[in-house]
Every structure is written in structure tokens, then in C-alpha cells.
Short mmCIF file of C-alpha atoms in Angstrom, two decimals:
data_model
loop_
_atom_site.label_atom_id
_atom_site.label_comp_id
_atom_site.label_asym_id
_atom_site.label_seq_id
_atom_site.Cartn_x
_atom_site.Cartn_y
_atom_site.Cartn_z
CA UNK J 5 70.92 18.61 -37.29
CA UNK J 6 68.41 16.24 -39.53
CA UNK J 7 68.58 13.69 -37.17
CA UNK J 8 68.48 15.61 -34.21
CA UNK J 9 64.89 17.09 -35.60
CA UNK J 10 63.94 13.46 -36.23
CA UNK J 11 64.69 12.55 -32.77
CA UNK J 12 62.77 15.70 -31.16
CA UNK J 13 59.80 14.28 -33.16
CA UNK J 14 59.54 10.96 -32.01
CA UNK J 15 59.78 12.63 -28.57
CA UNK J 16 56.54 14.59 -29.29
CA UNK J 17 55.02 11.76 -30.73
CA UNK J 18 56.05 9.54 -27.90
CA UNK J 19 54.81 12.16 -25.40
CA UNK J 20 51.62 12.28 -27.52
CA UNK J 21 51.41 8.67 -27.62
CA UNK J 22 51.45 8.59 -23.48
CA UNK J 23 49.31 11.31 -22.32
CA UNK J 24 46.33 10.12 -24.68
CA UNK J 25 46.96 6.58 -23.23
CA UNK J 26 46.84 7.88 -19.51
CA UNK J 27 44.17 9.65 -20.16
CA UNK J 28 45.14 13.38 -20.63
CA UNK J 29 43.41 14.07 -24.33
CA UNK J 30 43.40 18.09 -23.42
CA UNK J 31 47.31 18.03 -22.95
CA UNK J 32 47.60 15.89 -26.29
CA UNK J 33 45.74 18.46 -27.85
CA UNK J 34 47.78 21.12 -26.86
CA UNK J 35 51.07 19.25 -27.82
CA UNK J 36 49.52 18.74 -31.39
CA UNK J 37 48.72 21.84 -31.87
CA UNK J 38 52.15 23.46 -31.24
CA UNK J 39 54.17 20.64 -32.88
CA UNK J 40 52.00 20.17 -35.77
CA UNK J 41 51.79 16.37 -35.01
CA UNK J 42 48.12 14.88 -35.47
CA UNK J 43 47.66 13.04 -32.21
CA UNK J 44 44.84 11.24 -34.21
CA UNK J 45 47.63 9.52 -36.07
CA UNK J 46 50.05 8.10 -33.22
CA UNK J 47 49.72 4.55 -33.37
CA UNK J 48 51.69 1.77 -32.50
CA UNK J 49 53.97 3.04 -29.99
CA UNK J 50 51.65 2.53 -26.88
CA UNK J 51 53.55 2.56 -23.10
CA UNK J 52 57.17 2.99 -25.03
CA UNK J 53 58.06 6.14 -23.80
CA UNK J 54 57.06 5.05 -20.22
CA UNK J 55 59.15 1.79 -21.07
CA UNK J 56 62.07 3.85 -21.98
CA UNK J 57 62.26 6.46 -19.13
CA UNK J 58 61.85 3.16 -16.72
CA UNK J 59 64.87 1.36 -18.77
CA UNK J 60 66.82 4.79 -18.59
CA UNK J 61 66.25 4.79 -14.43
CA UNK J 62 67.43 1.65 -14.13
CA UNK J 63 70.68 1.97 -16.55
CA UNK J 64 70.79 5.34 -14.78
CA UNK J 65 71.13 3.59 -11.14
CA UNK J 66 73.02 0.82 -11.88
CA UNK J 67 75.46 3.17 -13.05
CA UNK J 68 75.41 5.05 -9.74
CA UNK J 69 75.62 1.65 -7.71
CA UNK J 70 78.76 0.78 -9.48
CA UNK J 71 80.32 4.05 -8.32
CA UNK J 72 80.71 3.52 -4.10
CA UNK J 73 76.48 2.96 -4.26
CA UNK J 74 76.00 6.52 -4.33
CA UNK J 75 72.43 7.80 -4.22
CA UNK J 76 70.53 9.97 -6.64
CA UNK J 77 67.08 11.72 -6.93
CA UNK J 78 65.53 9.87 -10.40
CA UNK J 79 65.53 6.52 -8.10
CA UNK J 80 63.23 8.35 -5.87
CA UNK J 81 60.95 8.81 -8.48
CA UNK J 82 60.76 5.31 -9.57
CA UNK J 83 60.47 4.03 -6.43
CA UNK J 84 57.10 6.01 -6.06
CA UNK J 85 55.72 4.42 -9.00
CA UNK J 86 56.37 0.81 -7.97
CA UNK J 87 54.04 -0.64 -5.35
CA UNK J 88 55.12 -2.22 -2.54
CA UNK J 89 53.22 -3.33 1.03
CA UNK J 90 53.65 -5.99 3.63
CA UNK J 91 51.18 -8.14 3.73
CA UNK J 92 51.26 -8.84 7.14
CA UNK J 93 50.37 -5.51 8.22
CA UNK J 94 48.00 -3.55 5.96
CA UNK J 95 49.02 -0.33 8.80
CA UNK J 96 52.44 -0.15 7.32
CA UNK J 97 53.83 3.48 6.46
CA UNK J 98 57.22 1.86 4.62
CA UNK J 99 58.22 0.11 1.29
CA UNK J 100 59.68 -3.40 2.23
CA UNK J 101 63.46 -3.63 1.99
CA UNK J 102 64.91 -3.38 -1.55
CA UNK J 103 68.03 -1.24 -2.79
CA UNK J 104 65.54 1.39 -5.19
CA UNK J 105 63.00 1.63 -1.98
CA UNK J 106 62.98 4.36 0.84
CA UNK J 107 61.17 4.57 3.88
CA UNK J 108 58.56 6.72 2.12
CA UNK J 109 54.78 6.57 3.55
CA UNK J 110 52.24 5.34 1.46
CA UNK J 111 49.61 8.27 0.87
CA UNK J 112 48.62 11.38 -0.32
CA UNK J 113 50.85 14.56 1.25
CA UNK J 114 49.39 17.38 -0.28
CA UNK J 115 52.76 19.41 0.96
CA UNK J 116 54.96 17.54 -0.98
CA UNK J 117 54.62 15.16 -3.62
CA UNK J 118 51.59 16.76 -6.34
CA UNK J 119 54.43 16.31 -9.27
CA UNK J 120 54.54 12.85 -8.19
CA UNK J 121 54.27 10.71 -11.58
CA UNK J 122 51.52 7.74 -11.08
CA UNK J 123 51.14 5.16 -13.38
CA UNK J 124 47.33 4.77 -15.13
CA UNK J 125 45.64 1.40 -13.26
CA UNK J 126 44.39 -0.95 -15.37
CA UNK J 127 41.06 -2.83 -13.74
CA UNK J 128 39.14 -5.68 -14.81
CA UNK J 129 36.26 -7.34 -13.52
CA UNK J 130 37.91 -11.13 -11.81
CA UNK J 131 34.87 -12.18 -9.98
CA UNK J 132 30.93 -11.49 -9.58
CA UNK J 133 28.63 -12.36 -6.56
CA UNK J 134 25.05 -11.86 -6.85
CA UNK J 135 22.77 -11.29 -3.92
CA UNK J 136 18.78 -11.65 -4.57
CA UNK J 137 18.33 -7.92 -3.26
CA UNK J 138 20.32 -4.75 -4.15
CA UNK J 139 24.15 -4.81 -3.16
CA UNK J 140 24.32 -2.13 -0.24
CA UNK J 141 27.60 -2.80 1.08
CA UNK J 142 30.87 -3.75 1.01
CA UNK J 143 34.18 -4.12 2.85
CA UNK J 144 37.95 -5.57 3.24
CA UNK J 145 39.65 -7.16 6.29
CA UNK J 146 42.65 -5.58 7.24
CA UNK J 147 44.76 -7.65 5.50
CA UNK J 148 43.08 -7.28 2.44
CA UNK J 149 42.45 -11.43 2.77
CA UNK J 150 38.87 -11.36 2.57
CA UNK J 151 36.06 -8.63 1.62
CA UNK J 152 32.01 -8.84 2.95
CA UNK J 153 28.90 -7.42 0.76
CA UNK J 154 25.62 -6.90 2.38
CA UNK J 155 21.99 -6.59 0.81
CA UNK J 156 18.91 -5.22 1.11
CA UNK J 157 17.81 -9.20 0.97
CA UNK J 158 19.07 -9.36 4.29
CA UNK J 159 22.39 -11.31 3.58
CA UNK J 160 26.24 -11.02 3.93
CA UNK J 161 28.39 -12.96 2.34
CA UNK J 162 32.03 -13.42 2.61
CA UNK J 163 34.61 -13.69 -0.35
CA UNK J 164 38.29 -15.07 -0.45
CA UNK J 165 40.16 -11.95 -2.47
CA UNK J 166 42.71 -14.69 -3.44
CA UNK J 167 40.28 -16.92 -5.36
CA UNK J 168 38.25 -13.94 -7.11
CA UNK J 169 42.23 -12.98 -8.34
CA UNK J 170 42.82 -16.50 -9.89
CA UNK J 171 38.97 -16.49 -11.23
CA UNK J 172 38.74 -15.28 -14.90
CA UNK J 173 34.56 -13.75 -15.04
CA UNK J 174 33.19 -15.07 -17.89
CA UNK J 175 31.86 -13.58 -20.64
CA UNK J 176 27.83 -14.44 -20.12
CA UNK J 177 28.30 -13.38 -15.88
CA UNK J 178 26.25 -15.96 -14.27
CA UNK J 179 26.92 -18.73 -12.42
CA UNK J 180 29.76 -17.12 -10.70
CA UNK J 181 28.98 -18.30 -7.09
CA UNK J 182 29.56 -21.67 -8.33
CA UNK J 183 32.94 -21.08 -9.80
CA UNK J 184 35.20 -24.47 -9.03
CA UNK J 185 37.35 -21.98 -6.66
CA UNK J 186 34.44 -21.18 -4.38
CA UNK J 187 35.26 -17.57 -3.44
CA UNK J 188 32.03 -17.45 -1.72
CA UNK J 189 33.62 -18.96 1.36
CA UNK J 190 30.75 -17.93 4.18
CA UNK J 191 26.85 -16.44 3.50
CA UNK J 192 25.25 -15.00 6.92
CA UNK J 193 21.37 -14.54 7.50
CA UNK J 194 21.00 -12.88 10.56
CA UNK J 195 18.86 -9.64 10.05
CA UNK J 196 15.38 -8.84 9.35
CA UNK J 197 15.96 -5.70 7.08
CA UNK J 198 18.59 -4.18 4.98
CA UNK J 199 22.37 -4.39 5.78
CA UNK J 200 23.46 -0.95 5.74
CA UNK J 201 27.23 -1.21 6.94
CA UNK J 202 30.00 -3.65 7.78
CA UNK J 203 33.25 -3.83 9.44
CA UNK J 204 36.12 -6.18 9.85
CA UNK J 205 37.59 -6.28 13.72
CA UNK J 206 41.42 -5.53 13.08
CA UNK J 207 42.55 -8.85 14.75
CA UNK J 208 40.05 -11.15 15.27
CA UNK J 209 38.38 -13.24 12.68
CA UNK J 210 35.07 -11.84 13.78
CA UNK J 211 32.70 -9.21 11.30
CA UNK J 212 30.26 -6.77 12.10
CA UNK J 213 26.94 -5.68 10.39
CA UNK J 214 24.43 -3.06 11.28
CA UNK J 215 20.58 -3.05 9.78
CA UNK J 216 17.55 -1.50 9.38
CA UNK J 217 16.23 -3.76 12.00
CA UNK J 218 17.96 -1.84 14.66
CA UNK J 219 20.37 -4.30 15.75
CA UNK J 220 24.17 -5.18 14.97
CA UNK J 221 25.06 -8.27 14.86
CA UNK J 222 28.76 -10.20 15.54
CA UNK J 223 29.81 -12.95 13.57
CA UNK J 224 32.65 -15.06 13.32
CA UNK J 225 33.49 -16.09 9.55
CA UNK J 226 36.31 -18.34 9.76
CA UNK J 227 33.78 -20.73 11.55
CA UNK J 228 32.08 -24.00 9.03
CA UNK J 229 28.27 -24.31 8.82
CA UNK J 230 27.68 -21.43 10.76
CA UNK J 231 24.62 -18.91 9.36
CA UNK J 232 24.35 -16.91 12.22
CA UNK J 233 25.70 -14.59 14.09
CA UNK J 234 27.40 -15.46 17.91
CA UNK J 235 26.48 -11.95 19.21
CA UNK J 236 24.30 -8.71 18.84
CA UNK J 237 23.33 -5.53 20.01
CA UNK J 238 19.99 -3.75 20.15
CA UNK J 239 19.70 -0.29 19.54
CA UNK J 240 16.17 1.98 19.43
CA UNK J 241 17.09 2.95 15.66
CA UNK J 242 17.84 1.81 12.32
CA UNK J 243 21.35 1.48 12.70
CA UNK J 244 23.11 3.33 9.26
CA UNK J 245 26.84 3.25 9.78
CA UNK J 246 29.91 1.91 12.10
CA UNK J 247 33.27 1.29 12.34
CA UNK J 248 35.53 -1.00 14.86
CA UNK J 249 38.05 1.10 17.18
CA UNK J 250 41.40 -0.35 16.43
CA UNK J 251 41.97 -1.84 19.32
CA UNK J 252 38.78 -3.52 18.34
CA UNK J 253 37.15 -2.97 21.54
CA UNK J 254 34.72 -0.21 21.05
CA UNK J 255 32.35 0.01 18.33
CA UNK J 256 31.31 3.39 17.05
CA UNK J 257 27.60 3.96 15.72
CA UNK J 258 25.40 6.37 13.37
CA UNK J 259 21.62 5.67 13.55
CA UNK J 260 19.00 7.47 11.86
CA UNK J 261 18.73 9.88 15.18
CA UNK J 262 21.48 12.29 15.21
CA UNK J 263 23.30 11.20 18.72
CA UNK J 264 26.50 8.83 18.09
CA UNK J 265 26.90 5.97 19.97
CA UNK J 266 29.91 4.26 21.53
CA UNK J 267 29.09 0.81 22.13
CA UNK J 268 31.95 -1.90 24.41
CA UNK J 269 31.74 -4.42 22.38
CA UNK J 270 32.34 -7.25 25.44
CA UNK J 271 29.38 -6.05 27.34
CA UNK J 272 27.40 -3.95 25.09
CA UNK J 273 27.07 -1.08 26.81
CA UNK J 274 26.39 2.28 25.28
CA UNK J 275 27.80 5.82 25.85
CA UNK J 276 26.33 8.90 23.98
CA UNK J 277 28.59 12.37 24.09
CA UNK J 278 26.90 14.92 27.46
CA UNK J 279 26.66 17.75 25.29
CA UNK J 280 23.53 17.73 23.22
CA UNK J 281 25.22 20.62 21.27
CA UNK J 282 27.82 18.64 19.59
CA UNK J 283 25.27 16.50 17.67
CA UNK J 284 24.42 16.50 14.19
CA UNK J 285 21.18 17.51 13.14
CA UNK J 286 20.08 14.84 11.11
CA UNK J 287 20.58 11.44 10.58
CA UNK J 288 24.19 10.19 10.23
CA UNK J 289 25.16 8.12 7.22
CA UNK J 290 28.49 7.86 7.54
CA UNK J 291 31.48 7.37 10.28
CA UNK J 292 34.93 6.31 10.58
CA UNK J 293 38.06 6.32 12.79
CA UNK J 294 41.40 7.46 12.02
CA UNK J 295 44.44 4.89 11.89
CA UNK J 296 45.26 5.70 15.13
CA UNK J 297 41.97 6.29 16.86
CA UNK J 298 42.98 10.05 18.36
CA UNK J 299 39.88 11.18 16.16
CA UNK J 300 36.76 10.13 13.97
CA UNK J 301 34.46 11.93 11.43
CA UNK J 302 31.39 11.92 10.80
CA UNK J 303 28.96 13.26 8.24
CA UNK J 304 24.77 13.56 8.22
CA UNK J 305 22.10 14.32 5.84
CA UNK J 306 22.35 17.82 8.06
CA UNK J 307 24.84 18.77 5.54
CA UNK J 308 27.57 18.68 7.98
CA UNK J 309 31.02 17.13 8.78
CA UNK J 310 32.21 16.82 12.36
CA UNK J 311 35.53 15.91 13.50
CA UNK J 312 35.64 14.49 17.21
CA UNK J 313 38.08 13.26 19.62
CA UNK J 314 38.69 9.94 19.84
CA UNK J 315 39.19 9.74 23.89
CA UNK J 316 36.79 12.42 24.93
CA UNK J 317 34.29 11.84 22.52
CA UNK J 318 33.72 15.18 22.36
CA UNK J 319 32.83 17.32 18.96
CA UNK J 320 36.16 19.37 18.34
CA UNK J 321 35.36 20.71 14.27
CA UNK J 322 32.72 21.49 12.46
CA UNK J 323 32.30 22.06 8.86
CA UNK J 324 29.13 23.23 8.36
CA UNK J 325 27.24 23.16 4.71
CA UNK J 326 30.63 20.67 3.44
CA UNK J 327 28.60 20.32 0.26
CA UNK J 328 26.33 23.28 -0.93
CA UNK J 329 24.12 22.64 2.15
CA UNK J 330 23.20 19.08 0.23
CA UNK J 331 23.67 16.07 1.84
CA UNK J 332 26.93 14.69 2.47
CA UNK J 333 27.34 11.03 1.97
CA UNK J 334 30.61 9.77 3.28
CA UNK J 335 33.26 10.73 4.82
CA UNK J 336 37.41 8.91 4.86
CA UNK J 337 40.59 10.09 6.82
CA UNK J 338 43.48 9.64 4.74
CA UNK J 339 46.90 7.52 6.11
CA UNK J 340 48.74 10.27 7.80
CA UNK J 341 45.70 11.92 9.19
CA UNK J 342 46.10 14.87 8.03
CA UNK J 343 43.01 15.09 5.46
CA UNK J 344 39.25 14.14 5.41
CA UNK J 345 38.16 12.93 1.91
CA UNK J 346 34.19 13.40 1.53
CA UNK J 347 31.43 13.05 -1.27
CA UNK J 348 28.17 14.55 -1.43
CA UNK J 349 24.89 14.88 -3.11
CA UNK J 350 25.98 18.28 -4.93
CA UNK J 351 28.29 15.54 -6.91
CA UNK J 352 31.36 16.70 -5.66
CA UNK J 353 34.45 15.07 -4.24
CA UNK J 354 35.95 17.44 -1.66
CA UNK J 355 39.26 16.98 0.14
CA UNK J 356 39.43 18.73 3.58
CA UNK J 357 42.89 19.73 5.93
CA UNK J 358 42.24 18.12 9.19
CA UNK J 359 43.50 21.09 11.71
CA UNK J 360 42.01 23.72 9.82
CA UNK J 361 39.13 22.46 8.35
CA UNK J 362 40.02 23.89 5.17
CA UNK J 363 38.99 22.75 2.06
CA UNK J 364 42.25 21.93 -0.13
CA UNK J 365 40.99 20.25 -3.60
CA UNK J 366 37.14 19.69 -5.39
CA UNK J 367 36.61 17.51 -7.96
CA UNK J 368 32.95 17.79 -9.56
CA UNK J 369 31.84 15.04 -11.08
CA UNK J 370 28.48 16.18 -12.77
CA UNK J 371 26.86 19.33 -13.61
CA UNK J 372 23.82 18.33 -11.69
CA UNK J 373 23.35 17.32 -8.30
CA UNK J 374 23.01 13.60 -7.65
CA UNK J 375 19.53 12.06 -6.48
CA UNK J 376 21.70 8.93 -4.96
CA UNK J 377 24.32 8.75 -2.65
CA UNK J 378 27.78 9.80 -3.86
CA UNK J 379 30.24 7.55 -3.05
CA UNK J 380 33.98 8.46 -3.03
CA UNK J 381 36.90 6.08 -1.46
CA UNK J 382 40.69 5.84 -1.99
CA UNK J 383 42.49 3.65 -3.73
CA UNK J 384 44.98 1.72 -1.38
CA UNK J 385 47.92 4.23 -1.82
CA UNK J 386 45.74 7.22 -1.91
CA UNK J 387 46.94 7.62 -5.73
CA UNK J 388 43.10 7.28 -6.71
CA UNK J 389 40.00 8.82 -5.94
CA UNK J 390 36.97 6.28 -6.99
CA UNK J 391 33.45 7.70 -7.25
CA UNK J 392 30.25 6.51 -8.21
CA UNK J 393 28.29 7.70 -11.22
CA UNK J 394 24.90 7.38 -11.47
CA UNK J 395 24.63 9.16 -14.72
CA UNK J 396 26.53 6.12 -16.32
CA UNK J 397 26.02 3.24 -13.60
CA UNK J 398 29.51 3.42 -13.58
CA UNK J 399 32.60 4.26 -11.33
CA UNK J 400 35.13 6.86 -11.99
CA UNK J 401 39.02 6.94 -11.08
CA UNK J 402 40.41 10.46 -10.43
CA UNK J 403 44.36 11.15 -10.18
CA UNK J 404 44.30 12.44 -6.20
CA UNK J 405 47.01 14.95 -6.71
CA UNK J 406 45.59 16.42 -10.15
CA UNK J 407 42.14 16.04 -9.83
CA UNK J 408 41.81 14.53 -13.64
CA UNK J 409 39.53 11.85 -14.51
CA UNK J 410 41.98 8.50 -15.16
CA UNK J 411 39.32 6.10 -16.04
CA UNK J 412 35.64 4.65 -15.61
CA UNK J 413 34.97 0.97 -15.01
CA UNK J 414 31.68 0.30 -16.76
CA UNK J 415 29.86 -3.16 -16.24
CA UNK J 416 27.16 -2.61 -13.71
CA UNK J 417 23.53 -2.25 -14.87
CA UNK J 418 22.88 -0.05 -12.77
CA UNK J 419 23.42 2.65 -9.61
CA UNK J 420 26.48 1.88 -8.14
CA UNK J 421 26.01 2.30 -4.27
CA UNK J 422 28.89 0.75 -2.64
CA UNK J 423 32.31 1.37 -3.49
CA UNK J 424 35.18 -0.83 -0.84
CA UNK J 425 39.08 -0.88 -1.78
CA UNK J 426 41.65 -3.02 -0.37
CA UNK J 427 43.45 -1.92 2.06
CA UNK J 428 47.09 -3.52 0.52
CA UNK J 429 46.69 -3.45 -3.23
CA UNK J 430 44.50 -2.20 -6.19
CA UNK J 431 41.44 -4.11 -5.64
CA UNK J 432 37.93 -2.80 -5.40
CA UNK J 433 34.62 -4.63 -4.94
CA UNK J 434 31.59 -2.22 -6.14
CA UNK J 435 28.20 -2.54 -5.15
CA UNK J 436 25.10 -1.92 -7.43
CA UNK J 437 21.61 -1.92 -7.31
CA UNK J 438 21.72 -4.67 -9.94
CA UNK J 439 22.13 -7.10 -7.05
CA UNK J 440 25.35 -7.57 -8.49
CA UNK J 441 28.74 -7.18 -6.47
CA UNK J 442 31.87 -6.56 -8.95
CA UNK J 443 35.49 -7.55 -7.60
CA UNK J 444 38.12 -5.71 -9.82
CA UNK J 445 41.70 -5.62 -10.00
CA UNK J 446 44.42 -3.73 -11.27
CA UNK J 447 46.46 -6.27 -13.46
CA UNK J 448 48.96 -3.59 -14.89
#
């Protein structure tokens, strides 16, 4: 019985020992307080009970395998905590091949998996870029190959994701665009104002950019010694937000006037929605498709979210004051389409259900309302939430399915106005108004 009360109490101190480590100091609390175990005290034993429930699975299974392969439910659960993608094709819904995976799909499913256990990312800064103007803007290919920042000094450059991995940022940060590897593989100077968005087409090796000079411009960045761009389109406003159309024919486009635009991209022409009802009332800041290009959202300093079809064109939800009337700021469809992720100048992240236009989960993220743009994104996986802080110049990481606070990556100096993540892996690039853009990645 002595030993079996020993035992129990390394299992509270283990479980101690884990929930302060991921992050979860109120639970710790409350396990202290009932067990009488001073979490201030558990040292030493840091990850061991999540290295001993992942030795257990496995002993577990390859017990199971030796008896006619027969499956069980705790392989499941490991297989949700191990990430897996193919790299060829960033779209995938399934695991690759392996005997522990299943044909899950990647992503949040609010219906089904909320117990889901998720391993606490651990991100470091690899590589910093530094433009001569504020960092606006950022975004990954497809493949998660390459990622693009844009500045309010007029430039875009172009980064190899593979090099800024194998870079190690040094301790002083400077000098980084000079690093042996040369992840700065392309810098473009094409506009005359401030790059406000950018977007890789899904096939071709060709980026878009959109300005404050009213035009979006067409590059192709797999081309040497090439500055500037092979292509534009003018437009009568400054030009805030787009995003390609899968198919990478169609362009879709927010401007500071509240009609969106449709642009072809071969021949430039535009197409506005006939029903002058639909529109926003303000300027749009954000807008993006859905994987499969049935819908897009957008969202406008009107306060507002709209949903709209992707074929008609035509406004089909509304959601008016998303965010305490305040301005909302951006706006994300998750994998399976069946939730709109969106931030907001009240400083709230909001998750929304597609068909109903529901709201299902709000994380706030200050007590006061931001002055600056809110930006929220998903991590690739849709495990993470990351949102800017401009309390803290920082960038928070919030468990999707709990709604906790995981971690903050501090290194900017200040606002962080751009947040990007990869599209096939834990990778971010962060923006700032310190000029500064800040690749990180998880290297748990």
C-alpha cells in the first residue's frame, strides 16, 4: 500500500510537472492544492510523463500488432499528435502511409475532436530580413517552399524557407541578409507606395502584390536579375487586399471603396457583383477564398463579415457588427470549410460556423480594444491560433480547441502587423513595424 501511495505521487507530480510546462499554471494550481504537492517545487522531471504515455502507446501497439495486427483506439490518439503532410501537395486532407496513421484530415472539427491532446510548439527565431520601411506583409507558396514580405518602402522580397531552417540568427541580429546561405533569393521594386497584400498563384512560379498606388503587379520569382514585375493591373483605388482563385485564373480584390472586384488575370478585365446591396460599407481590408473556391469572405472597417459565392459572386451571409461594431481586421476559412476564423479591433479572436453564421468560440486577448490591426492566422494544422499583441510587440499562440494561451514569441521591437504560417509545417514569418521580418520554427 506504501508503494502504491508513492507511485500515485509521482503521478501528481508528473501531471504537475506537464501542465505547468504546457502552459496550464491554473490547472497546476488546482492539482496542488488538492494533493498537497507544491507545484513550485517540481523540478527535474520536465516532458517525462509525456515521454512515458508515448513509450506506453507504442509498447501498447506493438503488442496489438503481434496479435493478427488488430487495431485499437490509444493509436488514434498518437497518431493525432504526430505531424505528418506531403510535401508535394500542401491541399492534402490525409497522413502519408505509415502503420500508426489514418486517413484523418488535418484541421480543426469543432464536432469531434476538442479532447484532442496537442503537443506545446516550441518556436525560435531561424532567420531575420530587414526591409528599410515597416514590414506590412507576408506570405507562403503553396508548398510552403518559399514565403514573400512586403513594405511600406515599396519592396518585396522573396525568401527560401529551406535556408532560413538551416540558418542559426545570431545573437546581435544584423547582417542577416548576408548570411552565406542567401535566403534572400529575389527583392522586387515595382510600386510607388506601400505593399499592402501578397499572394502566391497555386501552380505557377509567378507572385502577386497589391499597393497603395492603385495597381497590382505580377511577377515571376524564379526568374535571375529580374526587379520588376512582367505584368500589372490598374485599378481607381488603393488596392488593400487579394487572393488568387485556385485555379489561379481569377484574382479577387478589396480596395479602399467598398465594391469587390474580380479581376481575369490573362486579360485583366474586371467584374464587380450587380447588386449594389451586397456591398460592404466601408473599405475592405481583408479577403480570401476557400480551398475549394465554392465561397470567399470578406471583412471591412464597416464592422462586417460577408460570406459570398464563389461562382455567382453574389453576397449569400452576412454577419453584421462580427466584433462589437469595431473594425474587423481579417478574416480565414478553415480546411474543411466549415468555419471562418476572424480578428478584430475589440481584441478578440472569434471563430464563426460557416452555414449558420454562428459564432462557436471567442478568445479575448486584451481588456482594451486595440488601436492597430488585430491579426489572427492558423497554424498549419489548425492546432494554433496566432495573434498579434500590441500591448507586448509580441505574438500569442492559443490552443484552437481550448481557447488557452500556449505561448508568446517575443523578439520584435515593436507592433507586430503581419502574421503568415506555412501552409505544410510549423513555420511562421511575422511582420513588425520594426522593419524587421521574423521567420520562426517549431523545432520540438
Amino acid at each position: 500500500m506504501q508503494r502504491e501511495e508513492k507511485t500515485k505521487r509521482l503521478l501528481y507530480q508528473l501531471m504537475l510537472a506537464q501542465l505547468l510546462d504546457d502552459g496550464y499554471a491554473s490547472g497546476a494550481g488546482l492539482i496542488s492544492e488538492l494533493t498537497l504537492i507544491p507545484a513550485n517545487k517540481i523540478e527535474g522531471i520536465k516532458d517525462r510523463l509525456w515521454d512515458i504515455v508515448k513509450l506506453g502507446l507504442k509498447t501498447e501497439e506493438e503488442m496489438v500488432n503481434s496479435n493478427n495486427n488488430k487495431q485499437i483506439v490509444s493509436s488514434d490518439l498518437l497518431d493525432s499528435n504526430v505531424n505528418h503532410h506531403d510535401s508535394s501537395n500542401p491541399q492534402s486532407s490525409n497522413h502519408s502511409n505509415s502503420s500508426m496513421e489514418s486517413s484523418k484530415t488535418i484541421g480543426i472539427d469543432f464536432d469531434g475532436d476538442l479532447n484532442q491532446m496537442v503537443p506545446r510548439p516550441v518556436f525560435n527565431t531561424k532567420f531575420i530580413t530587414t526591409h528599410k520601411g515597416a514590414c506590412r506583409v507576408a506570405k507562403f507558396s503553396p508548398d510552403g517552399k518559399y514565403v514573400a514580405t512586403g513594405s511600406a518602402d515599396f519592396s518585396i522580397k522573396v525568401l527560401d524557407a529551406e535556408k532560413m531552417k538551416s540558418y542559426n540568427q545570431n545573437k546581435a541580429e544584423h547582417g542577416e541578409d548576408f548570411a552565406p546561405s542567401k535566403p534572400v533569393i529575389r527583392t522586387f521594386y515595382d510600386h510607388a507606395q506601400a505593399v499592402n497584400d501578397l499572394d502566391f498563384h497555386p501552380s505557377a512560379n509567378v507572385l502577386v502584390s497589391c499597393s497603395r498606388d492603385n495597381t497590382i503587379k505580377f511577377y515571376d520569382y524564379v526568374q535571375n536579375a529580374v526587379k520588376r514585375g512582367f505584368g500589372h493591373i490598374q485599378d481607381s483605388h488603393n488596392v488593400r487586399t487579394l487572393n488568387f482563385h485556385p485555379s489561379g485564373d481569377y484574382l479577387i480584390v478589396g480596395t479602399e471603396q467598398p465594391t469587390i472586384r474580380l479581376y481575369d488575370v490573362e486579360t485583366s478585365q474586371g467584374f464587380t457583383n450587380d447588386r449594389p446591396q451586397d456591398n460592404h460599407l466601408g473599405p475592405i481590408n481583408q479577403i480570401r477564398y476557400c480551398a475549394d473556391a465554392t465561397m470567399y469572405a470578406s471583412c471591412s472597417k464597416d464592422g462586417s463579415i460577408k460570406l459570398w459565392d464563389g461562382v455567382s459572386n453574389k453576397s449569400i451571409l452576412t454577419i453584421p457588427n462580427a466584433h462589437m461594431s469595431r473594425e474587423v481586421t481579417s478574416v480565414q476559412f478553415s480546411k474543411n470549410q466549415k468555419y471562418i476564423l476572424s480578428g478584430g479591433k475589440d481584441a478578440t479572436i472569434r471563430i464563426w460556423d460557416v452555414k449558420m453564421g454562428r459564432q462557436l468560440r471567442s478568445i479575448v486577448t486584451s481588456k482594451e480594444p486595440w488601436k492597430n490591426r488585430l491579426q489572427v492566422t492558423f497554424n498549419w494544422n489548425e492546432d494554433f491560433i496566432f495573434s498579434s499583441d500590441e500591448s507586448t510587440n509580441s505574438v500569442s499562440i492559443w490552443n484552437t480547441r481550448t481557447g488557452e494561451i500556449v505561448h508568446k514569441l517575443i523578439g520584435h521591437t515593436s507592433i507586430v502587423s503581419w502574421i503568415a504560417s506555412s501552409p505544410t509545417e510549423n513555420a511562421l514569418m511575422t511582420c513588425s513595424i520594426d522593419q524587421r521580418a521574423r521567420f520562426w520554427f517549431d523545432e520540438k
